[in-house]
């Protein structure tokens, strides 16, 4: 997350003149305009940086799926979910590992090569916090499983809309 520093305007005071009956001598009030312009320029740059960060963060949407439940269950949490096409799915090792994520070649949309979106059967996430990410672009339903724990029911399903 980017840190943005905004200039402080607390030192500026409003100078209003009150009508008086006494004569005044002309006073030079040369205020350095370049200071105000620089402050406004910095403020504008900060706003542009803030907007760019927000746009990038908005485009980097991701859903996180836990591999293994907090209770030690051998499950994907959640086990069934939906994502818009192009959204990143992050599978995060949580408990009961080792785990992997393999998409079932018979239960993916037509034309999708399950081997290109799956981890290999031998490649395992062995530590808490390790992740595997995939972005699915074809709409439809995809079934996936953890090869070491498929027999124990560690299967999941994602619908891409």
mmCIF file of C-alpha atoms in Angstrom:
data_model
loop_
_atom_site.group_PDB
_atom_site.id
_atom_site.type_symbol
_atom_site.label_atom_id
_atom_site.label_comp_id
_atom_site.label_asym_id
_atom_site.label_seq_id
_atom_site.Cartn_x
_atom_site.Cartn_y
_atom_site.Cartn_z
ATOM 1 C CA UNK A 1 0.000 0.000 0.000
ATOM 2 C CA UNK A 2 1.402 3.399 -0.964
ATOM 3 C CA UNK A 3 1.893 6.124 1.610
ATOM 4 C CA UNK A 4 0.792 9.572 0.560
ATOM 5 C CA UNK A 5 1.955 12.735 2.279
ATOM 6 C CA UNK A 6 -0.343 15.706 1.906
ATOM 7 C CA UNK A 7 1.037 19.194 2.446
ATOM 8 C CA UNK A 8 -0.160 21.007 5.522
ATOM 9 C CA UNK A 9 -1.852 24.354 5.151
ATOM 10 C CA UNK A 10 -2.183 24.983 8.898
ATOM 11 C CA UNK A 11 0.448 27.725 8.849
ATOM 12 C CA UNK A 12 -1.540 29.873 6.425
ATOM 13 C CA UNK A 13 -3.640 32.650 7.948
ATOM 14 C CA UNK A 14 -6.381 34.637 6.399
ATOM 15 C CA UNK A 15 -5.572 38.333 6.202
ATOM 16 C CA UNK A 16 -8.624 40.466 5.807
ATOM 17 C CA UNK A 17 -8.439 44.224 5.901
ATOM 18 C CA UNK A 18 -10.855 46.202 8.002
ATOM 19 C CA UNK A 19 -11.838 49.660 6.934
ATOM 20 C CA UNK A 20 -10.230 52.298 9.095
ATOM 21 C CA UNK A 21 -10.212 56.050 9.121
ATOM 22 C CA UNK A 22 -6.508 56.384 9.655
ATOM 23 C CA UNK A 23 -4.142 56.850 6.780
ATOM 24 C CA UNK A 24 -1.862 53.981 5.974
ATOM 25 C CA UNK A 25 1.392 53.888 4.262
ATOM 26 C CA UNK A 26 1.663 51.400 1.439
ATOM 27 C CA UNK A 27 3.046 48.095 2.681
ATOM 28 C CA UNK A 28 4.619 45.586 0.376
ATOM 29 C CA UNK A 29 2.908 42.245 0.785
ATOM 30 C CA UNK A 30 4.972 40.181 -1.556
ATOM 31 C CA UNK A 31 3.823 36.624 -0.967
ATOM 32 C CA UNK A 32 6.023 34.022 -2.620
ATOM 33 C CA UNK A 33 3.598 32.508 -5.140
ATOM 34 C CA UNK A 34 5.982 29.738 -6.073
ATOM 35 C CA UNK A 35 5.505 28.220 -2.577
ATOM 36 C CA UNK A 36 1.763 27.934 -3.031
ATOM 37 C CA UNK A 37 2.167 26.623 -6.566
ATOM 38 C CA UNK A 38 4.672 24.013 -5.387
ATOM 39 C CA UNK A 39 2.330 22.921 -2.597
ATOM 40 C CA UNK A 40 -0.588 22.617 -4.983
ATOM 41 C CA UNK A 41 1.621 20.785 -7.465
ATOM 42 C CA UNK A 42 2.658 18.313 -4.742
ATOM 43 C CA UNK A 43 -0.974 17.912 -3.733
ATOM 44 C CA UNK A 44 -1.972 17.220 -7.360
ATOM 45 C CA UNK A 45 0.822 14.672 -7.755
ATOM 46 C CA UNK A 46 -0.305 12.949 -4.568
ATOM 47 C CA UNK A 47 -3.882 12.816 -5.825
ATOM 48 C CA UNK A 48 -2.798 11.322 -9.160
ATOM 49 C CA UNK A 49 -0.662 8.721 -7.349
ATOM 50 C CA UNK A 50 -3.579 7.893 -5.060
ATOM 51 C CA UNK A 51 -5.975 7.461 -7.983
ATOM 52 C CA UNK A 52 -3.477 5.273 -9.870
ATOM 53 C CA UNK A 53 -2.977 3.081 -6.808
ATOM 54 C CA UNK A 54 -6.732 2.675 -6.391
ATOM 55 C CA UNK A 55 -7.138 1.722 -10.054
ATOM 56 C CA UNK A 56 -4.343 -0.852 -9.873
ATOM 57 C CA UNK A 57 -5.729 -2.310 -6.659
ATOM 58 C CA UNK A 58 -9.159 -2.542 -8.250
ATOM 59 C CA UNK A 59 -7.748 -4.470 -11.193
ATOM 60 C CA UNK A 60 -5.841 -6.855 -8.947
ATOM 61 C CA UNK A 61 -8.889 -8.490 -7.430
ATOM 62 C CA UNK A 62 -8.303 -11.955 -6.009
ATOM 63 C CA UNK A 63 -10.166 -14.528 -3.977
ATOM 64 C CA UNK A 64 -8.312 -16.634 -1.422
ATOM 65 C CA UNK A 65 -9.157 -20.301 -0.920
ATOM 66 C CA UNK A 66 -7.699 -22.101 2.088
ATOM 67 C CA UNK A 67 -6.200 -25.565 1.674
ATOM 68 C CA UNK A 68 -7.235 -27.353 4.857
ATOM 69 C CA UNK A 69 -9.728 -26.086 7.389
ATOM 70 C CA UNK A 70 -8.812 -24.362 10.650
ATOM 71 C CA UNK A 71 -10.311 -27.394 12.413
ATOM 72 C CA UNK A 72 -7.818 -29.688 10.640
ATOM 73 C CA UNK A 73 -10.325 -30.893 8.047
ATOM 74 C CA UNK A 74 -9.042 -31.953 4.648
ATOM 75 C CA UNK A 75 -11.077 -29.496 2.600
ATOM 76 C CA UNK A 76 -10.937 -26.456 0.369
ATOM 77 C CA UNK A 77 -12.465 -23.525 2.251
ATOM 78 C CA UNK A 78 -14.796 -22.540 0.701
ATOM 79 C CA UNK A 79 -15.354 -25.710 -1.290
ATOM 80 C CA UNK A 80 -17.592 -24.114 -3.901
ATOM 81 C CA UNK A 81 -17.427 -20.521 -5.107
ATOM 82 C CA UNK A 82 -17.900 -18.226 -8.101
ATOM 83 C CA UNK A 83 -15.547 -15.687 -9.665
ATOM 84 C CA UNK A 84 -15.792 -13.372 -12.657
ATOM 85 C CA UNK A 85 -13.677 -14.380 -15.656
ATOM 86 C CA UNK A 86 -10.144 -13.077 -15.277
ATOM 87 C CA UNK A 87 -10.156 -12.830 -11.476
ATOM 88 C CA UNK A 88 -7.149 -14.388 -9.751
ATOM 89 C CA UNK A 89 -7.771 -17.340 -7.440
ATOM 90 C CA UNK A 90 -5.140 -17.782 -4.719
ATOM 91 C CA UNK A 91 -5.030 -21.200 -3.055
ATOM 92 C CA UNK A 92 -3.277 -20.794 0.333
ATOM 93 C CA UNK A 93 -1.868 -23.678 2.371
ATOM 94 C CA UNK A 94 -3.519 -23.601 5.787
ATOM 95 C CA UNK A 95 -3.592 -26.954 7.605
ATOM 96 C CA UNK A 96 -3.255 -30.705 7.034
ATOM 97 C CA UNK A 97 -0.640 -30.281 4.312
ATOM 98 C CA UNK A 98 0.948 -31.214 1.973
ATOM 99 C CA UNK A 99 -1.615 -30.129 -0.623
ATOM 100 C CA UNK A 100 -1.834 -29.304 -4.305
ATOM 101 C CA UNK A 101 -4.518 -28.101 -6.719
ATOM 102 C CA UNK A 102 -5.342 -30.247 -9.755
ATOM 103 C CA UNK A 103 -8.188 -29.410 -12.128
ATOM 104 C CA UNK A 104 -10.158 -32.449 -13.333
ATOM 105 C CA UNK A 105 -9.636 -32.711 -17.092
ATOM 106 C CA UNK A 106 -13.158 -34.168 -17.497
ATOM 107 C CA UNK A 107 -14.828 -31.370 -15.544
ATOM 108 C CA UNK A 108 -13.576 -28.113 -17.078
ATOM 109 C CA UNK A 109 -15.152 -26.083 -19.903
ATOM 110 C CA UNK A 110 -14.585 -27.368 -23.451
ATOM 111 C CA UNK A 111 -11.285 -26.212 -24.898
ATOM 112 C CA UNK A 112 -9.589 -25.665 -21.523
ATOM 113 C CA UNK A 113 -6.380 -27.658 -20.988
ATOM 114 C CA UNK A 114 -6.567 -28.729 -17.324
ATOM 115 C CA UNK A 115 -2.836 -29.458 -17.208
ATOM 116 C CA UNK A 116 -2.024 -25.800 -17.947
ATOM 117 C CA UNK A 117 -4.031 -24.500 -14.978
ATOM 118 C CA UNK A 118 -3.147 -27.296 -12.507
ATOM 119 C CA UNK A 119 -0.199 -27.937 -10.269
ATOM 120 C CA UNK A 120 1.571 -31.162 -11.181
ATOM 121 C CA UNK A 121 0.530 -34.218 -9.172
ATOM 122 C CA UNK A 122 4.039 -34.349 -7.676
ATOM 123 C CA UNK A 123 4.340 -30.626 -6.900
ATOM 124 C CA UNK A 124 3.088 -30.042 -3.352
ATOM 125 C CA UNK A 125 2.674 -27.068 -1.037
ATOM 126 C CA UNK A 126 4.472 -28.244 2.095
ATOM 127 C CA UNK A 127 4.349 -25.282 4.493
ATOM 128 C CA UNK A 128 1.691 -23.052 5.991
ATOM 129 C CA UNK A 129 1.179 -19.899 3.935
ATOM 130 C CA UNK A 130 2.538 -21.261 0.641
ATOM 131 C CA UNK A 131 0.297 -20.355 -2.287
ATOM 132 C CA UNK A 132 -0.647 -21.393 -5.785
ATOM 133 C CA UNK A 133 -2.451 -18.861 -8.015
ATOM 134 C CA UNK A 134 -4.454 -19.315 -11.176
ATOM 135 C CA UNK A 135 -6.567 -17.012 -13.331
ATOM 136 C CA UNK A 136 -9.439 -18.618 -15.220
ATOM 137 C CA UNK A 137 -10.668 -16.790 -18.317
ATOM 138 C CA UNK A 138 -13.156 -19.237 -19.827
ATOM 139 C CA UNK A 139 -16.682 -19.102 -18.393
ATOM 140 C CA UNK A 140 -18.088 -22.338 -16.985
ATOM 141 C CA UNK A 141 -17.691 -24.772 -14.107
ATOM 142 C CA UNK A 142 -14.338 -26.228 -13.092
ATOM 143 C CA UNK A 143 -13.852 -29.111 -10.645
ATOM 144 C CA UNK A 144 -10.555 -29.466 -8.807
ATOM 145 C CA UNK A 145 -9.015 -31.653 -6.120
ATOM 146 C CA UNK A 146 -5.971 -32.160 -3.917
ATOM 147 C CA UNK A 147 -4.276 -35.307 -5.237
ATOM 148 C CA UNK A 148 -2.924 -36.527 -1.846
ATOM 149 C CA UNK A 149 -6.360 -36.080 -0.214
ATOM 150 C CA UNK A 150 -8.850 -36.651 -3.045
ATOM 151 C CA UNK A 151 -9.846 -39.995 -1.513
ATOM 152 C CA UNK A 152 -10.619 -38.185 1.768
ATOM 153 C CA UNK A 153 -13.000 -35.883 -0.100
ATOM 154 C CA UNK A 154 -10.774 -32.844 -0.622
ATOM 155 C CA UNK A 155 -12.496 -31.591 -3.780
ATOM 156 C CA UNK A 156 -13.849 -28.244 -4.886
ATOM 157 C CA UNK A 157 -15.749 -26.467 -7.594
ATOM 158 C CA UNK A 158 -15.488 -22.976 -9.075
ATOM 159 C CA UNK A 159 -17.981 -21.347 -11.426
ATOM 160 C CA UNK A 160 -16.498 -18.673 -13.688
ATOM 161 C CA UNK A 161 -19.087 -16.100 -14.748
#
